[in-house]
DNA sequence: GCAAAAGTGTTGACTATACACCCATGT
DNA sequence: ACATGGGTGTATAGTCAACACTTTTGC
């Protein structure tokens, strides 16, 4: 590792104390008409994002992915790095590093719905419990990430189990974008994008016409611009 | 720091050796018709991104910003975090953390053009010298970041000194997007966006009609969607 | 007067939006 | 028969892309 141009201004790399390193995950999902996030109780009645210390021999991405899998019991969630905070630690000359990730997962497992694993629970993003201060900004970042990207890249597949109805998918878009969408225009846009295809099957649930079921044609996140 | 749900699966935080931490910066600029990046010679004839170890008491963002300022001699460059790579170090159970940043800076200082500070030099992003492998991907990430965001948020201000002509600004967009733009449509779009305003002054340079000079109405990066 | 870059509008294609009714089912 | 959510088309406004000539200067 070259440390370039460090001799000027008297930088002294060796003076840095070993950083503490933590991986935090913002796991988001859509339940009914709510965007929800998985939180765990922490000190002083506050809640926190699930976090973990990376194991020896695994990358940060692996740490995040395995934690998401453990907490959601869902194998192919969408997991992406958000940001790294690296502030001087309060005490002494240490450094606290927090690497945050966003993950998107369908709200329900195929069978039933474990409301969370261990002490984690789903909370509405609109009215979350008091959070550890650091995690407020991380949650905000995750939300901005999602709002910004969902319309431009078909991230929605990761928030819905296959197969789904177009109304379910529309709800996902409405919840994330926090606005109502026109049903006809939404369907026109979606079908012309070629990202979904009908399975040919129907779902009957309730006193109304059954809904056609669809699936995504690809599971790779693809930009739509 | 709470380490949540770590007791399952026998995670042992204490087993992690102290990570090595480095901040790398991809400093991009536009010179003539080229997108250029600041590189420094490294081992084995390879080149590397400028990198530095954060000083005690400063945040990662501060580390990146001060390095950019030192290398470009430009005070208000655009600097944003790109990604953090955290791989198990080759030897033993350590961990190598690289936090990368992208920075955008005007190619020339008002007076002249220091081609780089210390052993750094500008290289074309199209045909760069052989790079340290890790930095290939970082450079690619930086480029994708810029290509994706430049059209949607007026980042271009950070690549041009004030004041500028509309032709100069058009070249910036063309270089970043790697395609020719129509002059009339570009001007229509730009002027209707309200992001630039004429200064009223002209610049005469060469055997042709003088160009009007413009400035940005704001220096805060603002989305255009 | 000529070379070289600056500056300027119109048209057609496409995209996005607004909007209201019938359909299939369960009760 | 009625309540419930599923499903469908058209007309308009706005946005985006293509395109060519005149202006002002230095030499």
PDB file of C-alpha atoms in Angstrom, chain A residues 55-210:
ATOM      1  CA  UNK A  55     -16.014 -12.065  10.994  1.00  0.00           C
ATOM      2  CA  UNK A  56     -12.434 -12.834  10.191  1.00  0.00           C
ATOM      3  CA  UNK A  57     -12.084 -13.873   6.569  1.00  0.00           C
ATOM      4  CA  UNK A  58     -15.289 -12.372   5.214  1.00  0.00           C
ATOM      5  CA  UNK A  59     -15.741  -9.192   3.197  1.00  0.00           C
ATOM      6  CA  UNK A  60     -18.043  -6.415   4.361  1.00  0.00           C
ATOM      7  CA  UNK A  61     -20.502  -7.302   1.612  1.00  0.00           C
ATOM      8  CA  UNK A  62     -20.583 -10.859   2.854  1.00  0.00           C
ATOM      9  CA  UNK A  63     -21.122  -9.701   6.405  1.00  0.00           C
ATOM     10  CA  UNK A  64     -24.089  -7.600   5.336  1.00  0.00           C
ATOM     11  CA  UNK A  65     -25.578 -10.283   3.107  1.00  0.00           C
ATOM     12  CA  UNK A  66     -25.344 -12.990   5.713  1.00  0.00           C
ATOM     13  CA  UNK A  67     -26.900 -10.815   8.332  1.00  0.00           C
ATOM     14  CA  UNK A  68     -29.774  -9.971   6.030  1.00  0.00           C
ATOM     15  CA  UNK A  69     -30.310 -13.597   5.271  1.00  0.00           C
ATOM     16  CA  UNK A  70     -30.271 -14.496   8.934  1.00  0.00           C
ATOM     17  CA  UNK A  71     -32.795 -11.812   9.843  1.00  0.00           C
ATOM     18  CA  UNK A  72     -35.178 -12.142   6.930  1.00  0.00           C
ATOM     19  CA  UNK A  73     -34.799 -15.839   6.132  1.00  0.00           C
ATOM     20  CA  UNK A  74     -34.799 -14.747   2.524  1.00  0.00           C
ATOM     21  CA  UNK A  75     -31.984 -15.867   0.301  1.00  0.00           C
ATOM     22  CA  UNK A  76     -31.800 -13.384  -2.537  1.00  0.00           C
ATOM     23  CA  UNK A  77     -32.578 -10.043  -1.000  1.00  0.00           C
ATOM     24  CA  UNK A  78     -31.189  -6.939  -2.656  1.00  0.00           C
ATOM     25  CA  UNK A  79     -28.272  -5.686  -0.558  1.00  0.00           C
ATOM     26  CA  UNK A  80     -26.185  -2.624  -1.371  1.00  0.00           C
ATOM     27  CA  UNK A  81     -23.698  -0.506   0.489  1.00  0.00           C
ATOM     28  CA  UNK A  82     -24.922   2.924   1.493  1.00  0.00           C
ATOM     29  CA  UNK A  83     -22.234   4.857   3.282  1.00  0.00           C
ATOM     30  CA  UNK A  84     -19.321   4.658   5.677  1.00  0.00           C
ATOM     31  CA  UNK A  85     -19.113   6.911   8.667  1.00  0.00           C
ATOM     32  CA  UNK A  86     -15.717   7.145  10.195  1.00  0.00           C
ATOM     33  CA  UNK A  87     -15.542   9.545  13.045  1.00  0.00           C
ATOM     34  CA  UNK A  88     -12.874   9.944  15.624  1.00  0.00           C
ATOM     35  CA  UNK A  89     -14.060   7.950  18.616  1.00  0.00           C
ATOM     36  CA  UNK A  90     -15.064   9.964  21.658  1.00  0.00           C
ATOM     37  CA  UNK A  91     -12.401   8.530  23.862  1.00  0.00           C
ATOM     38  CA  UNK A  92      -8.728   8.879  23.030  1.00  0.00           C
ATOM     39  CA  UNK A  93      -7.468   8.623  19.493  1.00  0.00           C
ATOM     40  CA  UNK A  94      -9.532   5.659  18.320  1.00  0.00           C
ATOM     41  CA  UNK A  95     -11.881   5.704  15.391  1.00  0.00           C
ATOM     42  CA  UNK A  96     -15.393   4.322  15.050  1.00  0.00           C
ATOM     43  CA  UNK A  97     -16.215   3.024  11.578  1.00  0.00           C
ATOM     44  CA  UNK A  98     -19.777   2.258  10.606  1.00  0.00           C
ATOM     45  CA  UNK A  99     -20.406   0.773   7.205  1.00  0.00           C
ATOM     46  CA  UNK A 100     -24.111   0.891   6.403  1.00  0.00           C
ATOM     47  CA  UNK A 101     -26.065  -1.207   3.946  1.00  0.00           C
ATOM     48  CA  UNK A 102     -29.583  -1.086   2.578  1.00  0.00           C
ATOM     49  CA  UNK A 103     -31.487  -4.304   1.992  1.00  0.00           C
ATOM     50  CA  UNK A 104     -34.863  -4.881   0.390  1.00  0.00           C
ATOM     51  CA  UNK A 105     -36.874  -7.938   1.171  1.00  0.00           C
ATOM     52  CA  UNK A 106     -40.415  -9.159   0.559  1.00  0.00           C
ATOM     53  CA  UNK A 107     -42.509  -8.679   3.670  1.00  0.00           C
ATOM     54  CA  UNK A 108     -43.741 -12.230   3.899  1.00  0.00           C
ATOM     55  CA  UNK A 109     -42.044 -15.517   3.499  1.00  0.00           C
ATOM     56  CA  UNK A 110     -43.937 -17.875   1.241  1.00  0.00           C
ATOM     57  CA  UNK A 111     -45.204 -19.594   4.388  1.00  0.00           C
ATOM     58  CA  UNK A 112     -46.493 -17.180   6.989  1.00  0.00           C
ATOM     59  CA  UNK A 113     -44.578 -14.201   8.305  1.00  0.00           C
ATOM     60  CA  UNK A 114     -41.939 -14.312  11.003  1.00  0.00           C
ATOM     61  CA  UNK A 115     -42.303 -10.761  12.252  1.00  0.00           C
ATOM     62  CA  UNK A 116     -38.584 -10.659  12.856  1.00  0.00           C
ATOM     63  CA  UNK A 117     -35.852 -12.899  14.170  1.00  0.00           C
ATOM     64  CA  UNK A 118     -34.562 -12.672  17.705  1.00  0.00           C
ATOM     65  CA  UNK A 119     -35.475  -9.324  19.197  1.00  0.00           C
ATOM     66  CA  UNK A 120     -35.917  -7.577  15.849  1.00  0.00           C
ATOM     67  CA  UNK A 121     -39.287  -6.204  14.818  1.00  0.00           C
ATOM     68  CA  UNK A 122     -40.735  -4.394  11.828  1.00  0.00           C
ATOM     69  CA  UNK A 123     -41.552  -0.738  12.396  1.00  0.00           C
ATOM     70  CA  UNK A 124     -43.231   1.735  10.113  1.00  0.00           C
ATOM     71  CA  UNK A 125     -40.682   4.109   8.623  1.00  0.00           C
ATOM     72  CA  UNK A 126     -43.202   6.932   8.948  1.00  0.00           C
ATOM     73  CA  UNK A 127     -43.511   6.637  12.716  1.00  0.00           C
ATOM     74  CA  UNK A 128     -40.501   4.752  14.001  1.00  0.00           C
ATOM     75  CA  UNK A 129     -39.651   4.516  17.689  1.00  0.00           C
ATOM     76  CA  UNK A 130     -36.912   6.818  19.042  1.00  0.00           C
ATOM     77  CA  UNK A 131     -33.670   5.755  17.414  1.00  0.00           C
ATOM     78  CA  UNK A 132     -30.046   5.846  18.354  1.00  0.00           C
ATOM     79  CA  UNK A 133     -29.120   9.265  16.896  1.00  0.00           C
ATOM     80  CA  UNK A 134     -26.557   7.944  14.451  1.00  0.00           C
ATOM     81  CA  UNK A 135     -29.141   5.663  12.953  1.00  0.00           C
ATOM     82  CA  UNK A 136     -31.605   8.427  12.176  1.00  0.00           C
ATOM     83  CA  UNK A 137     -29.393   9.713   9.407  1.00  0.00           C
ATOM     84  CA  UNK A 138     -28.671   6.222   8.132  1.00  0.00           C
ATOM     85  CA  UNK A 139     -32.363   5.461   7.890  1.00  0.00           C
ATOM     86  CA  UNK A 140     -32.875   8.741   6.054  1.00  0.00           C
ATOM     87  CA  UNK A 141     -30.103   7.853   3.626  1.00  0.00           C
ATOM     88  CA  UNK A 142     -31.658   4.465   2.954  1.00  0.00           C
ATOM     89  CA  UNK A 143     -34.995   6.018   2.270  1.00  0.00           C
ATOM     90  CA  UNK A 144     -33.532   8.560  -0.119  1.00  0.00           C
ATOM     91  CA  UNK A 145     -31.671   5.806  -1.898  1.00  0.00           C
ATOM     92  CA  UNK A 146     -34.848   3.819  -2.369  1.00  0.00           C
ATOM     93  CA  UNK A 147     -37.036   6.751  -3.397  1.00  0.00           C
ATOM     94  CA  UNK A 148     -34.488   7.858  -5.910  1.00  0.00           C
ATOM     95  CA  UNK A 149     -33.799   4.503  -7.496  1.00  0.00           C
ATOM     96  CA  UNK A 150     -37.054   2.594  -7.385  1.00  0.00           C
ATOM     97  CA  UNK A 151     -38.643   4.464 -10.284  1.00  0.00           C
ATOM     98  CA  UNK A 152     -35.542   4.207 -12.465  1.00  0.00           C
ATOM     99  CA  UNK A 153     -34.496   0.629 -11.910  1.00  0.00           C
ATOM    100  CA  UNK A 154     -36.903  -2.204 -11.234  1.00  0.00           C
ATOM    101  CA  UNK A 155     -35.920  -2.651  -7.611  1.00  0.00           C
ATOM    102  CA  UNK A 156     -39.513  -3.504  -6.807  1.00  0.00           C
ATOM    103  CA  UNK A 157     -38.924  -7.157  -7.614  1.00  0.00           C
ATOM    104  CA  UNK A 158     -36.966  -7.420  -4.407  1.00  0.00           C
ATOM    105  CA  UNK A 159     -39.888  -6.144  -2.362  1.00  0.00           C
ATOM    106  CA  UNK A 160     -42.443  -8.613  -3.704  1.00  0.00           C
ATOM    107  CA  UNK A 161     -42.644 -12.377  -3.630  1.00  0.00           C
ATOM    108  CA  UNK A 162     -43.355 -14.071  -6.969  1.00  0.00           C
ATOM    109  CA  UNK A 163     -45.954 -14.146  -8.302  1.00  0.00           C
ATOM    110  CA  UNK A 164     -47.792 -10.921  -7.638  1.00  0.00           C
ATOM    111  CA  UNK A 165     -50.727  -8.931  -8.933  1.00  0.00           C
ATOM    112  CA  UNK A 166     -50.320  -5.571 -10.633  1.00  0.00           C
ATOM    113  CA  UNK A 167     -52.246  -3.952  -7.820  1.00  0.00           C
ATOM    114  CA  UNK A 168     -49.747  -5.276  -5.294  1.00  0.00           C
ATOM    115  CA  UNK A 169     -46.904  -3.917  -7.348  1.00  0.00           C
ATOM    116  CA  UNK A 170     -48.626  -0.575  -7.678  1.00  0.00           C
ATOM    117  CA  UNK A 171     -48.925  -0.351  -3.905  1.00  0.00           C
ATOM    118  CA  UNK A 172     -45.175  -0.861  -3.595  1.00  0.00           C
ATOM    119  CA  UNK A 173     -44.524   2.053  -5.922  1.00  0.00           C
ATOM    120  CA  UNK A 174     -47.084   4.215  -4.186  1.00  0.00           C
ATOM    121  CA  UNK A 175     -45.681   3.535  -0.755  1.00  0.00           C
ATOM    122  CA  UNK A 176     -42.098   4.206  -1.739  1.00  0.00           C
ATOM    123  CA  UNK A 177     -42.929   7.318  -3.708  1.00  0.00           C
ATOM    124  CA  UNK A 178     -45.498   8.511  -1.207  1.00  0.00           C
ATOM    125  CA  UNK A 179     -48.042   9.441  -3.835  1.00  0.00           C
ATOM    126  CA  UNK A 180     -50.998   7.875  -5.559  1.00  0.00           C
ATOM    127  CA  UNK A 181     -50.513   6.553  -9.063  1.00  0.00           C
ATOM    128  CA  UNK A 182     -53.081   6.253 -11.803  1.00  0.00           C
ATOM    129  CA  UNK A 183     -53.942   2.607 -12.340  1.00  0.00           C
ATOM    130  CA  UNK A 184     -54.189   2.721 -16.106  1.00  0.00           C
ATOM    131  CA  UNK A 185     -51.062   4.766 -16.608  1.00  0.00           C
ATOM    132  CA  UNK A 186     -49.123   2.594 -14.196  1.00  0.00           C
ATOM    133  CA  UNK A 187     -50.088  -0.541 -16.091  1.00  0.00           C
ATOM    134  CA  UNK A 188     -49.326   0.981 -19.454  1.00  0.00           C
ATOM    135  CA  UNK A 189     -45.889   2.050 -18.273  1.00  0.00           C
ATOM    136  CA  UNK A 190     -45.137  -1.244 -16.615  1.00  0.00           C
ATOM    137  CA  UNK A 191     -46.264  -3.495 -19.425  1.00  0.00           C
ATOM    138  CA  UNK A 192     -44.483  -1.446 -22.068  1.00  0.00           C
ATOM    139  CA  UNK A 193     -41.275  -1.708 -20.040  1.00  0.00           C
ATOM    140  CA  UNK A 194     -41.209  -5.436 -20.628  1.00  0.00           C
ATOM    141  CA  UNK A 195     -40.108  -6.124 -17.062  1.00  0.00           C
ATOM    142  CA  UNK A 196     -43.104  -8.200 -16.080  1.00  0.00           C
ATOM    143  CA  UNK A 197     -45.010 -10.951 -17.806  1.00  0.00           C
ATOM    144  CA  UNK A 198     -48.278 -12.687 -16.959  1.00  0.00           C
ATOM    145  CA  UNK A 199     -47.977 -16.175 -15.575  1.00  0.00           C
ATOM    146  CA  UNK A 200     -51.400 -17.102 -16.921  1.00  0.00           C
ATOM    147  CA  UNK A 201     -52.616 -17.968 -13.448  1.00  0.00           C
ATOM    148  CA  UNK A 202     -55.165 -16.067 -11.373  1.00  0.00           C
ATOM    149  CA  UNK A 203     -55.471 -15.309  -7.706  1.00  0.00           C
ATOM    150  CA  UNK A 204     -58.936 -15.297  -6.124  1.00  0.00           C
ATOM    151  CA  UNK A 205     -59.129 -13.539  -2.792  1.00  0.00           C
ATOM    152  CA  UNK A 206     -62.277 -11.790  -1.805  1.00  0.00           C
ATOM    153  CA  UNK A 207     -65.600 -10.797  -3.173  1.00  0.00           C
ATOM    154  CA  UNK A 208     -64.384  -9.510  -6.491  1.00  0.00           C
ATOM    155  CA  UNK A 209     -62.970 -10.462  -9.829  1.00  0.00           C
ATOM    156  CA  UNK A 210     -59.781 -12.545  -9.553  1.00  0.00           C
TER     157      UNK A 210
END
